[in-house]
């Protein structure tokens, strides 16, 4: 059994269920690879997203994009826990672009359920570029 499959308990089981529900709503006619994502927000909300493909592949929206949009649409805050699943419900890793989105909206402390088990964002994206780097430039 893969290490990621050994993650049990709350909030992980309910987050994975929500990600699978979102994945079933994905629009993936080109890749046939639906993706769903779910995350907890620091105020207790759960936000979700699914991928939405486009014939012009470069403008496809990842599930994490939808999740981050829902985060801000419903009041903002910081992501605290995150999971992303593929077409058969397996845990998958966010792509590089989405890791940056997650870092921006959850910070180094965000905990992700990854293919390697639970990891913090600073483990998934070490030495990340973020708002702090821009603040330093202003000085």
mmCIF file of N, CA and C in Angstrom:
data_model
loop_
_atom_site.group_PDB
_atom_site.id
_atom_site.type_symbol
_atom_site.label_atom_id
_atom_site.label_comp_id
_atom_site.label_asym_id
_atom_site.label_seq_id
_atom_site.Cartn_x
_atom_site.Cartn_y
_atom_site.Cartn_z
ATOM 1 N N UNK A 1 0.859 -1.192 0.000
ATOM 2 C CA UNK A 1 0.000 0.000 0.000
ATOM 3 C C UNK A 1 0.891 1.237 0.000
ATOM 4 N N UNK A 2 0.570 2.196 -0.850
ATOM 5 C CA UNK A 2 1.353 3.430 -0.930
ATOM 6 C C UNK A 2 1.201 4.222 0.363
ATOM 7 N N UNK A 3 2.239 4.962 0.715
ATOM 8 C CA UNK A 3 2.218 5.744 1.955
ATOM 9 C C UNK A 3 1.033 6.702 1.987
ATOM 10 N N UNK A 4 0.710 7.330 0.851
ATOM 11 C CA UNK A 4 -0.397 8.291 0.813
ATOM 12 C C UNK A 4 -1.718 7.626 1.157
ATOM 13 N N UNK A 5 -1.864 6.347 0.812
ATOM 14 C CA UNK A 5 -3.106 5.643 1.106
ATOM 15 C C UNK A 5 -3.233 5.322 2.589
ATOM 16 N N UNK A 6 -2.169 5.477 3.374
ATOM 17 C CA UNK A 6 -2.190 5.176 4.787
ATOM 18 C C UNK A 6 -2.626 6.367 5.631
ATOM 19 N N UNK A 7 -2.895 7.523 5.008
ATOM 20 C CA UNK A 7 -3.359 8.699 5.742
ATOM 21 C C UNK A 7 -4.829 8.478 6.095
ATOM 22 N N UNK A 8 -5.149 8.566 7.390
ATOM 23 C CA UNK A 8 -6.523 8.338 7.844
ATOM 24 C C UNK A 8 -6.942 9.437 8.803
ATOM 25 N N UNK A 9 -8.219 9.485 9.081
ATOM 26 C CA UNK A 9 -8.748 10.405 10.074
ATOM 27 C C UNK A 9 -9.138 11.751 9.482
ATOM 28 N N UNK A 10 -9.767 12.524 10.342
ATOM 29 C CA UNK A 10 -10.199 13.847 9.932
ATOM 30 C C UNK A 10 -9.029 14.811 10.050
ATOM 31 N N UNK A 11 -8.956 15.808 9.210
ATOM 32 C CA UNK A 11 -9.933 16.179 8.185
ATOM 33 C C UNK A 11 -9.721 15.454 6.856
ATOM 34 N N UNK A 12 -8.739 14.555 6.793
ATOM 35 C CA UNK A 12 -8.302 14.009 5.508
ATOM 36 C C UNK A 12 -9.348 13.182 4.792
ATOM 37 N N UNK A 13 -10.085 12.343 5.495
ATOM 38 C CA UNK A 13 -11.072 11.495 4.817
ATOM 39 C C UNK A 13 -12.183 12.328 4.192
ATOM 40 N N UNK A 14 -12.679 13.320 4.930
ATOM 41 C CA UNK A 14 -13.744 14.166 4.368
ATOM 42 C C UNK A 14 -13.215 15.046 3.241
ATOM 43 N N UNK A 15 -11.968 15.517 3.363
ATOM 44 C CA UNK A 15 -11.394 16.316 2.275
ATOM 45 C C UNK A 15 -11.254 15.484 1.004
ATOM 46 N N UNK A 16 -10.799 14.252 1.152
ATOM 47 C CA UNK A 16 -10.665 13.399 -0.031
ATOM 48 C C UNK A 16 -12.032 13.144 -0.666
ATOM 49 N N UNK A 17 -13.052 12.901 0.145
ATOM 50 C CA UNK A 17 -14.412 12.708 -0.384
ATOM 51 C C UNK A 17 -14.866 13.928 -1.175
ATOM 52 N N UNK A 18 -14.622 15.120 -0.625
ATOM 53 C CA UNK A 18 -15.013 16.356 -1.316
ATOM 54 C C UNK A 18 -14.233 16.525 -2.620
ATOM 55 N N UNK A 19 -12.943 16.151 -2.619
ATOM 56 C CA UNK A 19 -12.131 16.239 -3.833
ATOM 57 C C UNK A 19 -12.650 15.275 -4.894
ATOM 58 N N UNK A 20 -13.038 14.083 -4.487
ATOM 59 C CA UNK A 20 -13.592 13.107 -5.445
ATOM 60 C C UNK A 20 -14.903 13.637 -6.018
ATOM 61 N N UNK A 21 -15.760 14.212 -5.180
ATOM 62 C CA UNK A 21 -17.007 14.816 -5.684
ATOM 63 C C UNK A 21 -16.705 15.896 -6.711
ATOM 64 N N UNK A 22 -15.742 16.748 -6.425
ATOM 65 C CA UNK A 22 -15.367 17.815 -7.363
ATOM 66 C C UNK A 22 -14.811 17.226 -8.653
ATOM 67 N N UNK A 23 -13.996 16.179 -8.534
ATOM 68 C CA UNK A 23 -13.405 15.533 -9.703
ATOM 69 C C UNK A 23 -14.487 15.029 -10.657
ATOM 70 N N UNK A 24 -15.596 14.547 -10.109
ATOM 71 C CA UNK A 24 -16.696 14.057 -10.955
ATOM 72 C C UNK A 24 -17.384 15.182 -11.729
ATOM 73 N N UNK A 25 -17.123 16.416 -11.379
ATOM 74 C CA UNK A 25 -17.700 17.561 -12.090
ATOM 75 C C UNK A 25 -16.705 18.211 -13.057
ATOM 76 N N UNK A 26 -15.510 17.647 -13.149
ATOM 77 C CA UNK A 26 -14.476 18.202 -14.028
ATOM 78 C C UNK A 26 -14.912 18.144 -15.491
ATOM 79 N N UNK A 27 -14.372 19.056 -16.269
ATOM 80 C CA UNK A 27 -14.588 19.097 -17.713
ATOM 81 C C UNK A 27 -13.250 18.768 -18.358
ATOM 82 N N UNK A 28 -13.091 17.497 -18.747
ATOM 83 C CA UNK A 28 -11.801 17.031 -19.260
ATOM 84 C C UNK A 28 -11.965 16.225 -20.553
ATOM 85 N N UNK A 29 -12.590 16.825 -21.590
ATOM 86 C CA UNK A 29 -12.841 16.058 -22.817
ATOM 87 C C UNK A 29 -11.590 15.786 -23.650
ATOM 88 N N UNK A 30 -10.514 16.509 -23.417
ATOM 89 C CA UNK A 30 -9.311 16.369 -24.248
ATOM 90 C C UNK A 30 -8.311 15.389 -23.641
ATOM 91 N N UNK A 31 -8.078 15.490 -22.352
ATOM 92 C CA UNK A 31 -7.121 14.604 -21.698
ATOM 93 C C UNK A 31 -7.776 13.355 -21.111
ATOM 94 N N UNK A 32 -9.075 13.429 -20.875
ATOM 95 C CA UNK A 32 -9.791 12.370 -20.145
ATOM 96 C C UNK A 32 -9.162 12.146 -18.769
ATOM 97 N N UNK A 33 -8.617 13.214 -18.187
ATOM 98 C CA UNK A 33 -7.971 13.140 -16.882
ATOM 99 C C UNK A 33 -8.633 14.142 -15.941
ATOM 100 N N UNK A 34 -9.783 13.776 -15.366
ATOM 101 C CA UNK A 34 -10.446 14.692 -14.438
ATOM 102 C C UNK A 34 -9.664 14.797 -13.135
ATOM 103 N N UNK A 35 -9.674 15.997 -12.569
ATOM 104 C CA UNK A 35 -8.970 16.261 -11.311
ATOM 105 C C UNK A 35 -9.911 17.031 -10.390
ATOM 106 N N UNK A 36 -9.875 16.684 -9.121
ATOM 107 C CA UNK A 36 -10.625 17.408 -8.107
ATOM 108 C C UNK A 36 -9.705 17.779 -6.958
ATOM 109 N N UNK A 37 -9.993 18.879 -6.309
ATOM 110 C CA UNK A 37 -9.189 19.336 -5.187
ATOM 111 C C UNK A 37 -10.110 19.855 -4.088
ATOM 112 N N UNK A 38 -9.666 19.694 -2.849
ATOM 113 C CA UNK A 38 -10.411 20.206 -1.700
ATOM 114 C C UNK A 38 -9.415 20.695 -0.661
ATOM 115 N N UNK A 39 -9.819 21.737 0.062
ATOM 116 C CA UNK A 39 -8.948 22.295 1.102
ATOM 117 C C UNK A 39 -9.781 22.866 2.233
ATOM 118 N N UNK A 40 -9.192 22.864 3.406
ATOM 119 C CA UNK A 40 -9.770 23.549 4.554
ATOM 120 C C UNK A 40 -9.197 24.949 4.624
ATOM 121 N N UNK A 41 -10.027 25.869 5.075
ATOM 122 C CA UNK A 41 -9.635 27.264 5.259
ATOM 123 C C UNK A 41 -9.511 27.512 6.764
ATOM 124 N N UNK A 42 -8.716 28.478 7.140
ATOM 125 C CA UNK A 42 -8.463 28.743 8.557
ATOM 126 C C UNK A 42 -9.712 29.121 9.352
ATOM 127 N N UNK A 43 -10.816 29.457 8.697
ATOM 128 C CA UNK A 43 -12.057 29.751 9.421
ATOM 129 C C UNK A 43 -13.011 28.558 9.455
ATOM 130 N N UNK A 44 -12.562 27.384 8.969
ATOM 131 C CA UNK A 44 -13.373 26.180 9.025
ATOM 132 C C UNK A 44 -14.101 25.817 7.737
ATOM 133 N N UNK A 45 -14.138 26.740 6.777
ATOM 134 C CA UNK A 45 -14.780 26.434 5.495
ATOM 135 C C UNK A 45 -13.998 25.371 4.740
ATOM 136 N N UNK A 46 -14.685 24.692 3.825
ATOM 137 C CA UNK A 46 -14.033 23.814 2.871
ATOM 138 C C UNK A 46 -14.260 24.415 1.498
ATOM 139 N N UNK A 47 -13.212 24.502 0.705
ATOM 140 C CA UNK A 47 -13.319 24.983 -0.673
ATOM 141 C C UNK A 47 -12.862 23.861 -1.595
ATOM 142 N N UNK A 48 -13.457 23.841 -2.795
ATOM 143 C CA UNK A 48 -13.167 22.776 -3.753
ATOM 144 C C UNK A 48 -12.952 23.360 -5.142
ATOM 145 N N UNK A 49 -12.392 22.548 -6.012
ATOM 146 C CA UNK A 49 -12.217 22.948 -7.406
ATOM 147 C C UNK A 49 -12.060 21.713 -8.271
ATOM 148 N N UNK A 50 -12.299 21.886 -9.567
ATOM 149 C CA UNK A 50 -12.095 20.814 -10.535
ATOM 150 C C UNK A 50 -11.428 21.414 -11.766
ATOM 151 N N UNK A 51 -10.757 20.565 -12.537
ATOM 152 C CA UNK A 51 -10.113 21.093 -13.725
ATOM 153 C C UNK A 51 -11.159 21.348 -14.815
ATOM 154 N N UNK A 52 -10.886 22.372 -15.620
ATOM 155 C CA UNK A 52 -11.747 22.759 -16.734
ATOM 156 C C UNK A 52 -10.837 22.950 -17.940
ATOM 157 N N UNK A 53 -10.907 21.991 -18.879
ATOM 158 C CA UNK A 53 -10.030 22.038 -20.046
ATOM 159 C C UNK A 53 -10.589 22.943 -21.128
ATOM 160 N N UNK A 54 -9.737 23.240 -22.082
ATOM 161 C CA UNK A 54 -10.076 24.108 -23.192
ATOM 162 C C UNK A 54 -9.347 23.583 -24.416
ATOM 163 N N UNK A 55 -9.951 23.739 -25.584
ATOM 164 C CA UNK A 55 -9.304 23.277 -26.814
ATOM 165 C C UNK A 55 -7.945 23.937 -27.010
ATOM 166 N N UNK A 56 -7.785 25.155 -26.515
ATOM 167 C CA UNK A 56 -6.473 25.810 -26.500
ATOM 168 C C UNK A 56 -5.827 25.403 -25.181
ATOM 169 N N UNK A 57 -5.061 24.311 -25.198
ATOM 170 C CA UNK A 57 -4.570 23.681 -23.975
ATOM 171 C C UNK A 57 -3.936 24.645 -22.989
ATOM 172 N N UNK A 58 -3.257 25.648 -23.445
ATOM 173 C CA UNK A 58 -2.557 26.570 -22.554
ATOM 174 C C UNK A 58 -3.464 27.349 -21.621
ATOM 175 N N UNK A 59 -4.747 27.418 -21.923
ATOM 176 C CA UNK A 59 -5.662 28.159 -21.049
ATOM 177 C C UNK A 59 -6.554 27.229 -20.235
ATOM 178 N N UNK A 60 -6.167 25.980 -20.140
ATOM 179 C CA UNK A 60 -6.870 25.037 -19.271
ATOM 180 C C UNK A 60 -6.714 25.493 -17.829
ATOM 181 N N UNK A 61 -7.761 25.322 -17.051
ATOM 182 C CA UNK A 61 -7.730 25.685 -15.632
ATOM 183 C C UNK A 61 -7.577 24.429 -14.791
ATOM 184 N N UNK A 62 -6.569 24.430 -13.942
ATOM 185 C CA UNK A 62 -6.352 23.315 -13.029
ATOM 186 C C UNK A 62 -7.387 23.372 -11.905
ATOM 187 N N UNK A 63 -7.588 22.247 -11.251
ATOM 188 C CA UNK A 63 -8.528 22.183 -10.128
ATOM 189 C C UNK A 63 -8.146 23.179 -9.038
ATOM 190 N N UNK A 64 -6.843 23.340 -8.813
ATOM 191 C CA UNK A 64 -6.377 24.255 -7.774
ATOM 192 C C UNK A 64 -6.751 25.697 -8.085
ATOM 193 N N UNK A 65 -6.806 26.053 -9.378
ATOM 194 C CA UNK A 65 -7.221 27.413 -9.767
ATOM 195 C C UNK A 65 -8.654 27.664 -9.324
ATOM 196 N N UNK A 66 -9.531 26.702 -9.577
ATOM 197 C CA UNK A 66 -10.922 26.833 -9.161
ATOM 198 C C UNK A 66 -11.057 26.903 -7.654
ATOM 199 N N UNK A 67 -10.263 26.109 -6.957
ATOM 200 C CA UNK A 67 -10.283 26.099 -5.502
ATOM 201 C C UNK A 67 -9.870 27.463 -4.945
ATOM 202 N N UNK A 68 -8.793 28.017 -5.467
ATOM 203 C CA UNK A 68 -8.316 29.324 -4.994
ATOM 204 C C UNK A 68 -9.328 30.417 -5.345
ATOM 205 N N UNK A 69 -9.960 30.318 -6.504
ATOM 206 C CA UNK A 69 -11.016 31.286 -6.841
ATOM 207 C C UNK A 69 -12.161 31.200 -5.843
ATOM 208 N N UNK A 70 -12.578 29.963 -5.500
ATOM 209 C CA UNK A 70 -13.655 29.804 -4.522
ATOM 210 C C UNK A 70 -13.234 30.341 -3.155
ATOM 211 N N UNK A 71 -11.967 30.158 -2.792
ATOM 212 C CA UNK A 71 -11.459 30.696 -1.523
ATOM 213 C C UNK A 71 -11.724 32.197 -1.446
ATOM 214 N N UNK A 72 -11.335 32.923 -2.486
ATOM 215 C CA UNK A 72 -11.483 34.384 -2.457
ATOM 216 C C UNK A 72 -12.925 34.821 -2.666
ATOM 217 N N UNK A 73 -13.664 34.092 -3.476
ATOM 218 C CA UNK A 73 -15.067 34.418 -3.715
ATOM 219 C C UNK A 73 -15.904 34.286 -2.452
ATOM 220 N N UNK A 74 -15.528 33.369 -1.576
ATOM 221 C CA UNK A 74 -16.326 33.103 -0.385
ATOM 222 C C UNK A 74 -15.764 33.735 0.882
ATOM 223 N N UNK A 75 -14.831 34.661 0.753
ATOM 224 C CA UNK A 75 -14.399 35.413 1.917
ATOM 225 C C UNK A 75 -12.913 35.435 2.195
ATOM 226 N N UNK A 76 -12.124 34.756 1.391
ATOM 227 C CA UNK A 76 -10.679 34.795 1.599
ATOM 228 C C UNK A 76 -10.235 33.908 2.726
ATOM 229 N N UNK A 77 -9.115 34.247 3.312
ATOM 230 C CA UNK A 77 -8.547 33.445 4.386
ATOM 231 C C UNK A 77 -7.322 32.686 3.897
ATOM 232 N N UNK A 78 -6.854 31.771 4.731
ATOM 233 C CA UNK A 78 -5.650 30.986 4.433
ATOM 234 C C UNK A 78 -6.010 29.510 4.393
ATOM 235 N N UNK A 79 -5.468 28.807 3.405
ATOM 236 C CA UNK A 79 -5.644 27.368 3.312
ATOM 237 C C UNK A 79 -4.793 26.704 4.395
ATOM 238 N N UNK A 80 -5.338 25.668 5.034
ATOM 239 C CA UNK A 80 -4.601 24.963 6.081
ATOM 240 C C UNK A 80 -4.315 23.503 5.732
ATOM 241 N N UNK A 81 -5.208 22.851 5.000
ATOM 242 C CA UNK A 81 -5.088 21.442 4.620
ATOM 243 C C UNK A 81 -5.553 21.305 3.176
ATOM 244 N N UNK A 82 -4.867 20.472 2.375
ATOM 245 C CA UNK A 82 -5.177 20.367 0.941
ATOM 246 C C UNK A 82 -4.960 18.942 0.445
ATOM 247 N N UNK A 83 -5.846 18.515 -0.468
ATOM 248 C CA UNK A 83 -5.668 17.240 -1.170
ATOM 249 C C UNK A 83 -6.186 17.384 -2.596
ATOM 250 N N UNK A 84 -5.551 16.668 -3.509
ATOM 251 C CA UNK A 84 -5.893 16.686 -4.927
ATOM 252 C C UNK A 84 -5.980 15.232 -5.404
ATOM 253 N N UNK A 85 -7.028 14.895 -6.169
ATOM 254 C CA UNK A 85 -7.202 13.528 -6.654
ATOM 255 C C UNK A 85 -7.377 13.499 -8.169
ATOM 256 N N UNK A 86 -6.979 12.372 -8.744
ATOM 257 C CA UNK A 86 -7.166 12.134 -10.176
ATOM 258 C C UNK A 86 -8.384 11.270 -10.423
ATOM 259 N N UNK A 87 -8.530 10.841 -11.684
ATOM 260 C CA UNK A 87 -9.733 10.176 -12.167
ATOM 261 C C UNK A 87 -10.221 8.955 -11.425
ATOM 262 N N UNK A 88 -9.355 8.208 -10.804
ATOM 263 C CA UNK A 88 -9.839 7.048 -10.058
ATOM 264 C C UNK A 88 -9.806 7.292 -8.546
ATOM 265 N N UNK A 89 -9.714 8.564 -8.158
ATOM 266 C CA UNK A 89 -9.740 8.932 -6.752
ATOM 267 C C UNK A 89 -8.403 8.871 -6.052
ATOM 268 N N UNK A 90 -7.334 8.544 -6.794
ATOM 269 C CA UNK A 90 -6.011 8.459 -6.173
ATOM 270 C C UNK A 90 -5.476 9.854 -5.894
ATOM 271 N N UNK A 91 -4.711 9.975 -4.819
ATOM 272 C CA UNK A 91 -4.071 11.238 -4.477
ATOM 273 C C UNK A 91 -2.986 11.518 -5.513
ATOM 274 N N UNK A 92 -2.953 12.748 -6.007
ATOM 275 C CA UNK A 92 -1.937 13.161 -6.976
ATOM 276 C C UNK A 92 -1.260 14.437 -6.484
ATOM 277 N N UNK A 93 -0.128 14.758 -7.094
ATOM 278 C CA UNK A 93 0.612 15.973 -6.733
ATOM 279 C C UNK A 93 0.134 17.150 -7.578
ATOM 280 N N UNK A 94 0.037 18.325 -6.981
ATOM 281 C CA UNK A 94 -0.241 19.524 -7.771
ATOM 282 C C UNK A 94 0.942 19.819 -8.698
ATOM 283 N N UNK A 95 0.656 20.372 -9.857
ATOM 284 C CA UNK A 95 1.729 20.766 -10.775
ATOM 285 C C UNK A 95 2.493 21.963 -10.184
ATOM 286 N N UNK A 96 3.581 22.339 -10.815
ATOM 287 C CA UNK A 96 4.407 23.431 -10.322
ATOM 288 C C UNK A 96 3.653 24.747 -10.218
ATOM 289 N N UNK A 97 2.885 25.073 -11.246
ATOM 290 C CA UNK A 97 2.100 26.318 -11.226
ATOM 291 C C UNK A 97 1.147 26.317 -10.044
ATOM 292 N N UNK A 98 0.519 25.184 -9.806
ATOM 293 C CA UNK A 98 -0.456 25.112 -8.726
ATOM 294 C C UNK A 98 0.198 25.088 -7.362
ATOM 295 N N UNK A 99 1.408 24.555 -7.275
ATOM 296 C CA UNK A 99 2.134 24.623 -6.010
ATOM 297 C C UNK A 99 2.373 26.082 -5.630
ATOM 298 N N UNK A 100 2.662 26.899 -6.629
ATOM 299 C CA UNK A 100 2.850 28.324 -6.371
ATOM 300 C C UNK A 100 1.549 28.966 -5.889
ATOM 301 N N UNK A 101 0.422 28.626 -6.515
ATOM 302 C CA UNK A 101 -0.881 29.141 -6.071
ATOM 303 C C UNK A 101 -1.162 28.733 -4.628
ATOM 304 N N UNK A 102 -0.887 27.483 -4.315
ATOM 305 C CA UNK A 102 -1.140 26.995 -2.965
ATOM 306 C C UNK A 102 -0.231 27.685 -1.953
ATOM 307 N N UNK A 103 1.021 27.891 -2.314
ATOM 308 C CA UNK A 103 1.947 28.594 -1.425
ATOM 309 C C UNK A 103 1.442 30.009 -1.145
ATOM 310 N N UNK A 104 1.020 30.680 -2.167
ATOM 311 C CA UNK A 104 0.544 32.063 -2.030
ATOM 312 C C UNK A 104 -0.669 32.150 -1.107
ATOM 313 N N UNK A 105 -1.513 31.101 -1.115
ATOM 314 C CA UNK A 105 -2.777 31.150 -0.380
ATOM 315 C C UNK A 105 -2.808 30.306 0.888
ATOM 316 N N UNK A 106 -1.707 29.609 1.168
ATOM 317 C CA UNK A 106 -1.639 28.820 2.387
ATOM 318 C C UNK A 106 -0.347 29.000 3.151
ATOM 319 N N UNK A 107 0.662 29.472 2.466
ATOM 320 C CA UNK A 107 1.950 29.692 3.122
ATOM 321 C C UNK A 107 2.723 28.414 3.358
ATOM 322 N N UNK A 108 3.841 28.572 4.007
ATOM 323 C CA UNK A 108 4.755 27.453 4.259
ATOM 324 C C UNK A 108 4.148 26.367 5.133
ATOM 325 N N UNK A 109 3.178 26.736 5.983
ATOM 326 C CA UNK A 109 2.600 25.803 6.949
ATOM 327 C C UNK A 109 1.479 24.947 6.369
ATOM 328 N N UNK A 110 0.962 25.282 5.199
ATOM 329 C CA UNK A 110 -0.114 24.506 4.588
ATOM 330 C C UNK A 110 0.294 23.041 4.529
ATOM 331 N N UNK A 111 -0.593 22.145 4.977
ATOM 332 C CA UNK A 111 -0.312 20.707 4.959
ATOM 333 C C UNK A 111 -1.027 20.094 3.762
ATOM 334 N N UNK A 112 -0.270 19.372 2.943
ATOM 335 C CA UNK A 112 -0.810 18.713 1.758
ATOM 336 C C UNK A 112 -0.715 17.204 1.922
ATOM 337 N N UNK A 113 -1.767 16.512 1.478
ATOM 338 C CA UNK A 113 -1.721 15.059 1.376
ATOM 339 C C UNK A 113 -1.145 14.790 -0.001
ATOM 340 N N UNK A 114 0.050 14.261 -0.061
ATOM 341 C CA UNK A 114 0.754 14.055 -1.324
ATOM 342 C C UNK A 114 0.920 12.565 -1.603
ATOM 343 N N UNK A 115 1.484 12.252 -2.737
ATOM 344 C CA UNK A 115 1.772 10.859 -3.087
ATOM 345 C C UNK A 115 2.801 10.255 -2.140
ATOM 346 N N UNK A 116 3.483 11.090 -1.367
ATOM 347 C CA UNK A 116 4.478 10.636 -0.389
ATOM 348 C C UNK A 116 3.982 10.769 1.041
ATOM 349 N N UNK A 117 2.702 10.995 1.232
ATOM 350 C CA UNK A 117 2.143 11.192 2.566
ATOM 351 C C UNK A 117 1.938 12.671 2.852
ATOM 352 N N UNK A 118 1.776 13.002 4.120
ATOM 353 C CA UNK A 118 1.547 14.396 4.508
ATOM 354 C C UNK A 118 2.854 15.171 4.450
ATOM 355 N N UNK A 119 2.784 16.341 3.815
ATOM 356 C CA UNK A 119 3.951 17.222 3.690
ATOM 357 C C UNK A 119 3.480 18.659 3.877
ATOM 358 N N UNK A 120 4.332 19.492 4.460
ATOM 359 C CA UNK A 120 4.026 20.914 4.522
ATOM 360 C C UNK A 120 4.434 21.549 3.196
ATOM 361 N N UNK A 121 3.883 22.711 2.949
ATOM 362 C CA UNK A 121 4.172 23.402 1.691
ATOM 363 C C UNK A 121 5.652 23.697 1.549
ATOM 364 N N UNK A 122 6.336 24.015 2.647
ATOM 365 C CA UNK A 122 7.766 24.298 2.520
ATOM 366 C C UNK A 122 8.568 23.043 2.165
ATOM 367 N N UNK A 123 8.003 21.851 2.401
ATOM 368 C CA UNK A 123 8.645 20.616 1.950
ATOM 369 C C UNK A 123 8.348 20.351 0.473
ATOM 370 N N UNK A 124 7.147 20.715 0.051
ATOM 371 C CA UNK A 124 6.731 20.483 -1.334
ATOM 372 C C UNK A 124 7.350 21.523 -2.277
ATOM 373 N N UNK A 125 7.501 22.744 -1.798
ATOM 374 C CA UNK A 125 8.053 23.828 -2.608
ATOM 375 C C UNK A 125 9.092 24.585 -1.775
ATOM 376 N N UNK A 126 10.261 23.971 -1.580
ATOM 377 C CA UNK A 126 11.275 24.628 -0.747
ATOM 378 C C UNK A 126 11.784 25.915 -1.394
ATOM 379 N N UNK A 127 12.155 26.850 -0.563
ATOM 380 C CA UNK A 127 12.706 28.124 -1.031
ATOM 381 C C UNK A 127 11.767 28.826 -2.009
ATOM 382 N N UNK A 128 10.478 28.774 -1.711
ATOM 383 C CA UNK A 128 9.466 29.333 -2.603
ATOM 384 C C UNK A 128 9.588 30.839 -2.736
ATOM 385 N N UNK A 129 9.260 31.332 -3.907
ATOM 386 C CA UNK A 129 9.149 32.762 -4.166
ATOM 387 C C UNK A 129 7.733 33.174 -3.802
ATOM 388 N N UNK A 130 7.606 34.221 -3.010
ATOM 389 C CA UNK A 130 6.277 34.650 -2.602
ATOM 390 C C UNK A 130 6.242 36.108 -2.229
ATOM 391 N N UNK A 131 5.188 36.517 -1.543
ATOM 392 C CA UNK A 131 5.016 37.919 -1.173
ATOM 393 C C UNK A 131 6.182 38.489 -0.392
ATOM 394 N N UNK A 132 6.823 37.671 0.449
ATOM 395 C CA UNK A 132 7.972 38.157 1.224
ATOM 396 C C UNK A 132 9.086 38.654 0.316
ATOM 397 N N UNK A 133 9.324 37.944 -0.773
ATOM 398 C CA UNK A 133 10.387 38.344 -1.705
ATOM 399 C C UNK A 133 10.079 39.702 -2.321
ATOM 400 N N UNK A 134 8.820 39.963 -2.590
ATOM 401 C CA UNK A 134 8.436 41.253 -3.155
ATOM 402 C C UNK A 134 8.544 42.364 -2.114
ATOM 403 N N UNK A 135 8.190 42.040 -0.866
ATOM 404 C CA UNK A 135 8.312 43.038 0.200
ATOM 405 C C UNK A 135 9.766 43.446 0.403
ATOM 406 N N UNK A 136 10.680 42.475 0.326
ATOM 407 C CA UNK A 136 12.107 42.777 0.478
ATOM 408 C C UNK A 136 12.599 43.701 -0.624
ATOM 409 N N UNK A 137 12.074 43.566 -1.796
ATOM 410 C CA UNK A 137 12.481 44.383 -2.929
ATOM 411 C C UNK A 137 12.074 45.840 -2.761
ATOM 412 N N UNK A 138 10.973 46.067 -2.061
ATOM 413 C CA UNK A 138 10.478 47.425 -1.859
ATOM 414 C C UNK A 138 11.348 48.217 -0.904
ATOM 415 N N UNK A 139 12.133 47.537 -0.095
ATOM 416 C CA UNK A 139 12.970 48.216 0.911
ATOM 417 C C UNK A 139 14.171 48.849 0.297
#
